[in-house]
Amino acid sequence: MTAQIIDGKAFAATVREKVAAHVARLKEEHAITPGLAVVLVGEDPASQVYVRSKGKMTVEVGMTSFEHKLPAETSEADLLALIEALNADKSVHGILVQLPLPDHLDEDLVINSIAPEKDVDGFHISNVGLLGTGQKAMVPCTPLGCLMMLRDHHGSVSGLDAVVIGRSNIVGKPMAQLLLGNSCTVTITHSRTKNLADVVKRADIVVAAVGRPEMVPGDWIKPGATVIDVGINRIDAPEKGTKEDGSVKMRLVGDCHFDSCAEVAGAITPVPGGVGPMTIACLLANTVTACCRANGLAEPEGLTA
Ligand code: NDP
Protein backbone atom coordinates (compact mmCIF):
# COMPACT_ATOMS: atom_id res chain seq x y z
CA MET A 1 0.00 0.00 0.00
CA THR A 2 1.18 3.52 -0.72
CA ALA A 3 -0.26 6.17 1.54
CA GLN A 4 -2.27 9.17 0.49
CA ILE A 5 -0.19 12.28 1.17
CA ILE A 6 -2.04 14.81 3.32
CA ASP A 7 -0.98 18.12 1.81
CA GLY A 8 -0.73 20.50 4.77
CA LYS A 9 0.41 23.39 2.60
CA ALA A 10 -2.70 23.22 0.42
CA PHE A 11 -4.97 22.60 3.42
CA ALA A 12 -3.47 25.58 5.28
CA ALA A 13 -4.21 27.75 2.25
CA THR A 14 -7.90 26.75 2.42
CA VAL A 15 -7.95 27.54 6.16
CA ARG A 16 -6.46 30.99 5.47
CA GLU A 17 -9.07 31.56 2.74
CA LYS A 18 -11.85 30.75 5.21
CA VAL A 19 -10.28 33.11 7.76
CA ALA A 20 -9.99 35.87 5.13
CA ALA A 21 -13.64 35.41 4.10
CA HIS A 22 -14.76 35.67 7.73
CA VAL A 23 -12.58 38.72 8.32
CA ALA A 24 -14.12 40.39 5.24
CA ARG A 25 -17.62 39.69 6.63
CA LEU A 26 -16.69 41.09 10.06
CA LYS A 27 -15.45 44.29 8.40
CA GLU A 28 -18.41 44.65 6.07
CA GLU A 29 -21.25 43.71 8.40
CA HIS A 30 -19.89 44.83 11.78
CA ALA A 31 -17.07 47.31 11.00
CA ILE A 32 -14.72 45.15 13.10
CA THR A 33 -11.16 44.27 12.08
CA PRO A 34 -9.59 41.42 14.06
CA GLY A 35 -6.17 42.31 15.47
CA LEU A 36 -3.27 40.09 16.48
CA ALA A 37 -0.45 41.38 18.68
CA VAL A 38 2.82 39.46 18.62
CA VAL A 39 5.42 40.19 21.27
CA LEU A 40 9.04 39.25 20.64
CA VAL A 41 11.68 39.68 23.35
CA GLY A 42 15.29 39.47 22.17
CA GLU A 43 16.93 38.72 18.85
CA ASP A 44 16.69 34.94 18.50
CA PRO A 45 16.99 34.49 14.69
CA ALA A 46 14.45 31.64 14.41
CA SER A 47 11.92 33.60 16.51
CA GLN A 48 12.44 36.67 14.32
CA VAL A 49 11.63 34.61 11.21
CA TYR A 50 8.47 33.16 12.84
CA VAL A 51 7.30 36.60 13.99
CA ARG A 52 7.87 38.11 10.55
CA SER A 53 5.91 35.39 8.77
CA LYS A 54 3.09 35.54 11.34
CA GLY A 55 2.83 39.30 10.79
CA LYS A 56 2.85 38.93 7.00
CA MET A 57 0.11 36.29 6.98
CA THR A 58 -1.99 38.25 9.50
CA VAL A 59 -2.05 41.19 7.09
CA GLU A 60 -2.67 38.93 4.07
CA VAL A 61 -5.96 37.65 5.56
CA GLY A 62 -7.09 41.24 6.22
CA MET A 63 -6.40 41.45 9.96
CA THR A 64 -4.34 44.07 11.76
CA SER A 65 -0.90 43.00 12.93
CA PHE A 66 0.67 44.70 15.95
CA GLU A 67 4.32 43.78 16.39
CA HIS A 68 6.11 44.59 19.64
CA LYS A 69 9.84 43.93 19.49
CA LEU A 70 11.53 44.38 22.85
CA PRO A 71 15.23 44.20 23.72
CA ALA A 72 16.56 40.98 25.30
CA GLU A 73 17.18 42.76 28.61
CA THR A 74 13.52 43.87 28.99
CA SER A 75 12.43 43.53 32.62
CA GLU A 76 9.57 41.27 33.65
CA ALA A 77 7.69 44.31 34.98
CA ASP A 78 7.92 46.08 31.60
CA LEU A 79 6.79 42.97 29.71
CA LEU A 80 3.85 42.45 32.07
CA ALA A 81 2.90 46.12 31.69
CA LEU A 82 2.84 45.74 27.89
CA ILE A 83 0.65 42.62 28.16
CA GLU A 84 -1.70 44.45 30.52
CA ALA A 85 -2.03 47.26 27.99
CA LEU A 86 -2.72 44.75 25.18
CA ASN A 87 -5.28 42.97 27.37
CA ALA A 88 -7.13 46.28 27.72
CA ASP A 89 -6.82 47.31 24.06
CA LYS A 90 -10.12 46.66 22.26
CA SER A 91 -8.47 46.58 18.83
CA VAL A 92 -6.34 43.61 19.93
CA HIS A 93 -8.22 40.28 19.89
CA GLY A 94 -5.27 37.91 20.06
CA ILE A 95 -1.97 38.16 21.93
CA LEU A 96 0.99 35.88 21.29
CA VAL A 97 4.25 36.05 23.21
CA GLN A 98 6.90 34.34 21.10
CA LEU A 99 8.67 31.58 23.04
CA PRO A 100 11.28 30.87 24.25
CA LEU A 101 11.75 33.96 26.41
CA PRO A 102 15.17 35.02 27.73
CA ASP A 103 16.13 33.14 30.91
CA HIS A 104 15.46 36.00 33.35
CA LEU A 105 11.75 36.04 32.41
CA ASP A 106 9.29 33.59 33.99
CA GLU A 107 7.48 32.04 31.01
CA ASP A 108 4.54 30.67 33.03
CA LEU A 109 3.99 34.01 34.75
CA VAL A 110 4.10 35.88 31.44
CA ILE A 111 1.77 33.48 29.59
CA ASN A 112 -0.70 33.44 32.48
CA SER A 113 -0.83 37.25 32.46
CA ILE A 114 -2.44 37.22 28.99
CA ALA A 115 -6.23 37.55 29.17
CA PRO A 116 -7.40 33.94 28.53
CA GLU A 117 -9.87 35.05 25.88
CA LYS A 118 -6.99 36.68 23.93
CA ASP A 119 -4.58 33.77 24.46
CA VAL A 120 -4.51 32.60 20.82
CA ASP A 121 -1.67 30.15 21.53
CA GLY A 122 -3.93 28.36 24.04
CA PHE A 123 -1.16 28.05 26.64
CA HIS A 124 -2.85 29.98 29.50
CA ILE A 125 -3.66 27.73 32.43
CA SER A 126 -7.38 28.61 32.10
CA ASN A 127 -7.43 27.43 28.50
CA VAL A 128 -5.58 24.25 29.46
CA GLY A 129 -8.26 23.60 32.09
CA LEU A 130 -11.13 24.44 29.76
CA LEU A 131 -9.80 22.09 27.08
CA GLY A 132 -9.21 19.35 29.67
CA THR A 133 -12.80 19.60 30.89
CA GLY A 134 -14.30 19.71 27.40
CA GLN A 135 -15.33 23.36 27.59
CA LYS A 136 -14.93 26.11 25.00
CA ALA A 137 -11.24 27.01 25.04
CA MET A 138 -8.58 28.66 22.93
CA VAL A 139 -6.82 25.56 21.59
CA PRO A 140 -3.05 25.36 20.89
CA CYS A 141 -2.43 25.91 17.19
CA THR A 142 -0.35 22.85 16.23
CA PRO A 143 -2.71 20.23 17.72
CA LEU A 144 -5.70 22.17 16.33
CA GLY A 145 -4.12 21.96 12.87
CA CYS A 146 -3.57 18.21 13.29
CA LEU A 147 -7.19 17.72 14.34
CA MET A 148 -8.45 19.71 11.33
CA MET A 149 -6.44 17.51 8.97
CA LEU A 150 -7.65 14.34 10.68
CA ARG A 151 -11.29 15.43 10.51
CA ASP A 152 -10.90 16.40 6.88
CA HIS A 153 -9.41 13.00 6.05
CA HIS A 154 -11.65 10.77 8.19
CA GLY A 155 -14.87 12.78 8.41
CA SER A 156 -15.28 11.55 12.00
CA VAL A 157 -12.51 10.09 14.16
CA SER A 158 -14.99 8.79 16.74
CA GLY A 159 -14.10 5.34 18.09
CA LEU A 160 -10.67 5.20 16.44
CA ASP A 161 -7.58 4.15 18.41
CA ALA A 162 -5.15 7.06 18.57
CA VAL A 163 -1.58 6.97 19.87
CA VAL A 164 0.18 10.26 20.60
CA ILE A 165 3.97 9.99 20.89
CA GLY A 166 5.17 12.83 23.14
CA ARG A 167 3.59 14.49 26.17
CA SER A 168 4.67 18.13 25.91
CA ASN A 169 2.33 20.88 27.07
CA ILE A 170 2.31 22.52 23.64
CA VAL A 171 1.70 19.48 21.42
CA GLY A 172 1.35 16.00 22.98
CA LYS A 173 -1.01 16.71 25.89
CA PRO A 174 -3.42 19.09 24.09
CA MET A 175 -3.42 16.74 21.07
CA ALA A 176 -4.47 13.88 23.31
CA GLN A 177 -7.23 16.04 24.87
CA LEU A 178 -8.55 17.00 21.43
CA LEU A 179 -8.60 13.39 20.25
CA LEU A 180 -10.33 12.33 23.46
CA GLY A 181 -12.84 15.17 23.01
CA ASN A 182 -13.50 13.76 19.54
CA SER A 183 -14.17 10.31 21.02
CA CYS A 184 -10.97 8.54 20.05
CA THR A 185 -9.55 5.93 22.40
CA VAL A 186 -6.31 7.69 23.27
CA THR A 187 -2.93 6.43 24.45
CA ILE A 188 -0.23 8.98 25.32
CA THR A 189 3.33 7.68 25.10
CA HIS A 190 6.68 9.20 26.07
CA SER A 191 10.35 8.42 26.63
CA ARG A 192 9.59 5.90 29.40
CA THR A 193 6.91 3.98 27.49
CA LYS A 194 7.64 0.26 27.31
CA ASN A 195 7.25 -1.59 24.00
CA LEU A 196 6.50 1.60 22.09
CA ALA A 197 6.50 -0.25 18.77
CA ASP A 198 3.70 -2.58 19.94
CA VAL A 199 1.66 0.33 21.31
CA VAL A 200 1.99 2.31 18.06
CA LYS A 201 1.13 -0.77 16.00
CA ARG A 202 -2.38 -0.81 17.54
CA ALA A 203 -3.18 2.71 16.39
CA ASP A 204 -5.58 3.80 13.66
CA ILE A 205 -4.12 7.29 14.14
CA VAL A 206 -0.50 8.00 15.09
CA VAL A 207 0.54 11.53 16.03
CA ALA A 208 4.32 11.79 16.46
CA ALA A 209 5.58 14.85 18.39
CA VAL A 210 8.97 13.86 19.71
CA GLY A 211 11.78 15.79 18.06
CA ARG A 212 13.86 12.72 17.11
CA PRO A 213 14.62 12.41 13.39
CA GLU A 214 12.87 9.50 11.65
CA MET A 215 12.37 7.63 14.93
CA VAL A 216 9.18 5.84 13.86
CA PRO A 217 9.83 3.21 11.16
CA GLY A 218 7.21 1.79 8.81
CA ASP A 219 7.08 -1.56 10.62
CA TRP A 220 5.59 0.18 13.71
CA ILE A 221 2.59 1.30 11.65
CA LYS A 222 -0.65 -0.65 11.33
CA PRO A 223 -1.55 -1.09 7.65
CA GLY A 224 -3.94 1.68 6.60
CA ALA A 225 -3.32 3.88 9.68
CA THR A 226 -3.15 7.67 9.44
CA VAL A 227 0.21 9.15 10.42
CA ILE A 228 0.47 12.78 11.49
CA ASP A 229 4.11 13.78 11.78
CA VAL A 230 4.59 16.90 13.91
CA GLY A 231 8.37 16.61 14.22
CA ILE A 232 10.67 19.13 12.57
CA ASN A 233 14.29 17.98 12.64
CA ARG A 234 17.30 19.21 10.71
CA ILE A 235 19.75 16.54 9.63
CA ASP A 236 22.91 16.53 7.52
CA ALA A 237 22.22 16.09 3.82
CA PRO A 238 25.59 15.37 2.23
CA GLU A 239 23.76 14.49 -1.01
CA LYS A 240 22.88 18.21 -1.30
CA GLY A 241 26.55 19.21 -1.18
CA THR A 242 28.19 21.84 0.98
CA LYS A 243 27.50 25.46 1.88
CA GLU A 244 29.83 28.39 1.12
CA ASP A 245 31.48 27.97 4.53
CA GLY A 246 32.26 24.32 3.70
CA SER A 247 29.70 22.84 6.10
CA VAL A 248 27.34 20.11 4.92
CA LYS A 249 23.87 21.25 3.78
CA MET A 250 20.88 20.23 5.89
CA ARG A 251 17.40 18.94 5.17
CA LEU A 252 14.22 18.74 7.22
CA VAL A 253 12.79 15.41 8.31
CA GLY A 254 9.97 14.46 10.65
CA ASP A 255 9.81 12.07 13.59
CA CYS A 256 8.59 9.31 11.23
CA HIS A 257 10.67 7.60 8.55
CA PHE A 258 8.61 8.90 5.66
CA ASP A 259 9.34 6.36 2.92
CA SER A 260 8.83 3.23 5.03
CA CYS A 261 5.76 4.65 6.83
CA ALA A 262 4.20 5.73 3.53
CA GLU A 263 4.51 2.11 2.29
CA VAL A 264 2.20 0.92 5.08
CA ALA A 265 0.03 3.85 6.18
CA GLY A 266 -3.29 4.81 4.63
CA ALA A 267 -2.40 8.50 4.83
CA ILE A 268 0.58 10.51 6.03
CA THR A 269 1.66 14.12 6.43
CA PRO A 270 5.04 14.98 4.87
CA VAL A 271 7.80 17.06 6.46
CA PRO A 272 8.08 19.76 5.31
CA GLY A 273 4.63 20.65 3.98
CA GLY A 274 2.45 18.80 6.49
CA VAL A 275 1.70 20.01 10.00
CA GLY A 276 4.06 23.01 9.85
CA PRO A 277 1.98 25.27 7.56
CA MET A 278 -1.17 24.47 9.58
CA THR A 279 0.24 26.01 12.74
CA ILE A 280 0.23 29.62 11.53
CA ALA A 281 -3.10 29.07 9.70
CA CYS A 282 -4.60 27.97 13.04
CA LEU A 283 -3.13 31.00 14.80
CA LEU A 284 -5.08 33.17 12.35
CA ALA A 285 -8.16 30.98 12.84
CA ASN A 286 -7.87 31.39 16.63
CA THR A 287 -7.59 35.16 16.27
CA VAL A 288 -10.77 35.44 14.23
CA THR A 289 -12.51 33.09 16.69
CA ALA A 290 -11.33 35.24 19.62
CA CYS A 291 -12.61 38.36 17.84
CA CYS A 292 -16.04 36.79 17.27
CA ARG A 293 -16.28 35.65 20.90
CA ALA A 294 -15.24 39.11 22.17
CA ASN A 295 -18.02 40.69 20.14
CA GLY A 296 -20.71 38.08 20.86
CA LEU A 297 -20.84 37.04 17.20
CA ALA A 298 -21.18 33.59 15.63
CA GLU A 299 -17.87 31.78 15.36
CA PRO A 300 -16.51 30.84 11.93
CA GLU A 301 -17.47 27.29 10.98
CA GLY A 302 -14.75 24.67 10.64
CA LEU A 303 -12.05 26.78 12.28
CA THR A 304 -12.46 25.68 15.88
CA ALA A 305 -12.08 22.40 17.77
P1 NDP B 1 9.32 18.33 23.61
O1 NDP B 1 10.78 18.12 23.59
O2 NDP B 1 8.74 19.33 24.53
O3 NDP B 1 8.62 16.93 23.91
C1 NDP B 1 9.05 15.76 23.30
C2 NDP B 1 8.29 14.58 23.84
O4 NDP B 1 8.80 13.42 23.19
C3 NDP B 1 8.47 14.36 25.35
O5 NDP B 1 7.24 14.12 25.94
C4 NDP B 1 9.39 13.14 25.43
O6 NDP B 1 9.12 12.29 26.52
C5 NDP B 1 9.03 12.41 24.17
N1 NDP B 1 10.12 11.53 23.75
C6 NDP B 1 11.43 11.81 23.69
N2 NDP B 1 12.13 10.73 23.30
C7 NDP B 1 11.23 9.74 23.13
C8 NDP B 1 11.33 8.39 22.75
N3 NDP B 1 12.50 7.80 22.48
N4 NDP B 1 10.20 7.66 22.69
C9 NDP B 1 9.01 8.23 22.97
N5 NDP B 1 8.85 9.50 23.33
C10 NDP B 1 9.96 10.26 23.41
O7 NDP B 1 8.93 18.62 22.11
P2 NDP B 1 7.64 19.37 21.47
O8 NDP B 1 6.41 18.64 21.83
O9 NDP B 1 7.73 20.81 21.72
O10 NDP B 1 7.95 19.15 19.92
C11 NDP B 1 8.04 17.86 19.35
C12 NDP B 1 8.46 17.99 17.90
O11 NDP B 1 7.46 18.70 17.20
C13 NDP B 1 9.77 18.76 17.68
O12 NDP B 1 10.43 18.20 16.55
C14 NDP B 1 9.30 20.15 17.33
O13 NDP B 1 10.22 20.84 16.51
C15 NDP B 1 8.04 19.84 16.56
N6 NDP B 1 7.04 20.93 16.57
C16 NDP B 1 6.49 21.24 15.37
C17 NDP B 1 5.54 22.22 15.30
C18 NDP B 1 4.94 22.52 13.97
O14 NDP B 1 4.42 23.59 13.76
N7 NDP B 1 4.94 21.56 13.03
C19 NDP B 1 5.12 23.00 16.47
C20 NDP B 1 5.70 22.50 17.70
C21 NDP B 1 6.64 21.52 17.73
P3 NDP B 1 9.38 12.70 28.06
O15 NDP B 1 8.26 13.62 28.41
O16 NDP B 1 9.34 11.41 28.78
O17 NDP B 1 10.71 13.39 28.07
Tab-separated table of N, CA and C and ligand atoms in Angstrom, residues 142 165-168 170-171 190-191 196 209-212 215 230-233 255 275-276 279, ligand 1:
chain	number	residue	atom	x	y	z
A	142	THR	N	-0.852	24.040	16.937
A	142	THR	CA	-0.353	22.847	16.230
A	142	THR	C	-1.316	21.663	16.385
A	165	ILE	N	2.605	10.203	20.389
A	165	ILE	CA	3.970	9.987	20.892
A	165	ILE	C	4.516	11.354	21.299
A	166	GLY	N	4.745	11.533	22.598
A	166	GLY	CA	5.170	12.833	23.138
A	166	GLY	C	4.102	13.389	24.047
A	167	ARG	N	4.549	13.985	25.176
A	167	ARG	CA	3.586	14.488	26.169
A	167	ARG	C	3.897	15.933	26.545
A	168	SER	N	4.367	16.729	25.585
A	168	SER	CA	4.667	18.130	25.913
A	168	SER	C	3.367	18.911	26.113
A	170	ILE	N	2.753	21.758	24.829
A	170	ILE	CA	2.314	22.517	23.644
A	170	ILE	C	1.782	21.615	22.527
A	171	VAL	N	2.197	20.360	22.494
A	171	VAL	CA	1.696	19.475	21.423
A	171	VAL	C	1.047	18.201	21.996
A	190	HIS	N	5.578	8.271	25.789
A	190	HIS	CA	6.685	9.199	26.067
A	190	HIS	C	7.978	8.406	26.166
A	191	SER	N	9.025	9.061	26.678
A	191	SER	CA	10.349	8.424	26.632
A	191	SER	C	10.450	7.195	27.543
A	196	LEU	N	7.145	0.544	22.872
A	196	LEU	CA	6.497	1.605	22.089
A	196	LEU	C	6.027	1.081	20.723
A	209	ALA	N	5.083	13.515	17.995
A	209	ALA	CA	5.580	14.849	18.389
A	209	ALA	C	6.704	14.649	19.387
A	210	VAL	N	7.859	14.285	18.868
A	210	VAL	CA	8.972	13.861	19.712
A	210	VAL	C	10.191	14.768	19.561
A	211	GLY	N	10.560	15.028	18.306
A	211	GLY	CA	11.784	15.787	18.063
A	211	GLY	C	12.993	14.878	17.889
A	212	ARG	N	12.752	13.650	17.402
A	212	ARG	CA	13.863	12.720	17.106
A	212	ARG	C	13.732	12.287	15.646
A	215	MET	N	12.355	8.633	13.864
A	215	MET	CA	12.368	7.632	14.930
A	215	MET	C	11.368	6.487	14.683
A	230	VAL	N	4.420	15.511	13.447
A	230	VAL	CA	4.587	16.898	13.906
A	230	VAL	C	6.069	17.304	13.931
A	231	GLY	N	6.938	16.332	14.031
A	231	GLY	CA	8.367	16.611	14.217
A	231	GLY	C	8.982	17.458	13.124
A	232	ILE	N	9.864	18.348	13.529
A	232	ILE	CA	10.667	19.127	12.570
A	232	ILE	C	12.117	18.975	13.019
A	233	ASN	N	12.886	18.234	12.268
A	233	ASN	CA	14.285	17.981	12.640
A	233	ASN	C	15.186	18.285	11.455
A	255	ASP	N	9.518	13.096	12.574
A	255	ASP	CA	9.806	12.065	13.586
A	255	ASP	C	9.530	10.667	13.021
A	275	VAL	N	2.248	19.306	8.835
A	275	VAL	CA	1.697	20.006	10.004
A	275	VAL	C	2.184	21.456	10.074
A	276	GLY	N	3.446	21.681	9.708
A	276	GLY	CA	4.057	23.012	9.852
A	276	GLY	C	3.186	24.163	9.352
A	279	THR	N	0.129	25.345	11.443
A	279	THR	CA	0.244	26.008	12.744
A	279	THR	C	-0.076	27.502	12.636
B	1	NDP	P1	9.322	18.331	23.613
B	1	NDP	O1	10.785	18.121	23.594
B	1	NDP	O2	8.739	19.329	24.533
B	1	NDP	O3	8.619	16.925	23.908
B	1	NDP	C1	9.053	15.762	23.300
B	1	NDP	C2	8.295	14.581	23.841
B	1	NDP	O4	8.799	13.418	23.189
B	1	NDP	C3	8.473	14.364	25.346
B	1	NDP	O5	7.237	14.115	25.944
B	1	NDP	C4	9.389	13.141	25.433
B	1	NDP	O6	9.116	12.291	26.517
B	1	NDP	C5	9.032	12.410	24.167
B	1	NDP	N1	10.121	11.528	23.753
B	1	NDP	C6	11.433	11.805	23.689
B	1	NDP	N2	12.127	10.726	23.298
B	1	NDP	C7	11.231	9.744	23.131
B	1	NDP	C8	11.332	8.391	22.755
B	1	NDP	N3	12.504	7.803	22.476
B	1	NDP	N4	10.201	7.659	22.692
B	1	NDP	C9	9.011	8.226	22.967
B	1	NDP	N5	8.852	9.502	23.329
B	1	NDP	C10	9.959	10.259	23.414
B	1	NDP	O7	8.931	18.622	22.107
B	1	NDP	P2	7.638	19.367	21.466
B	1	NDP	O8	6.406	18.641	21.832
B	1	NDP	O9	7.726	20.812	21.720
B	1	NDP	O10	7.946	19.151	19.917
B	1	NDP	C11	8.038	17.863	19.352
B	1	NDP	C12	8.457	17.989	17.903
B	1	NDP	O11	7.460	18.703	17.198
B	1	NDP	C13	9.772	18.764	17.682
B	1	NDP	O12	10.428	18.200	16.554
B	1	NDP	C14	9.299	20.154	17.326
B	1	NDP	O13	10.223	20.842	16.512
B	1	NDP	C15	8.037	19.838	16.558
B	1	NDP	N6	7.044	20.925	16.569
B	1	NDP	C16	6.493	21.238	15.368
B	1	NDP	C17	5.544	22.217	15.297
B	1	NDP	C18	4.940	22.516	13.971
B	1	NDP	O14	4.422	23.585	13.762
B	1	NDP	N7	4.940	21.561	13.031
B	1	NDP	C19	5.124	22.996	16.466
B	1	NDP	C20	5.700	22.503	17.702
B	1	NDP	C21	6.643	21.515	17.727
B	1	NDP	P3	9.377	12.704	28.061
B	1	NDP	O15	8.258	13.621	28.410
B	1	NDP	O16	9.345	11.413	28.775
B	1	NDP	O17	10.714	13.394	28.073
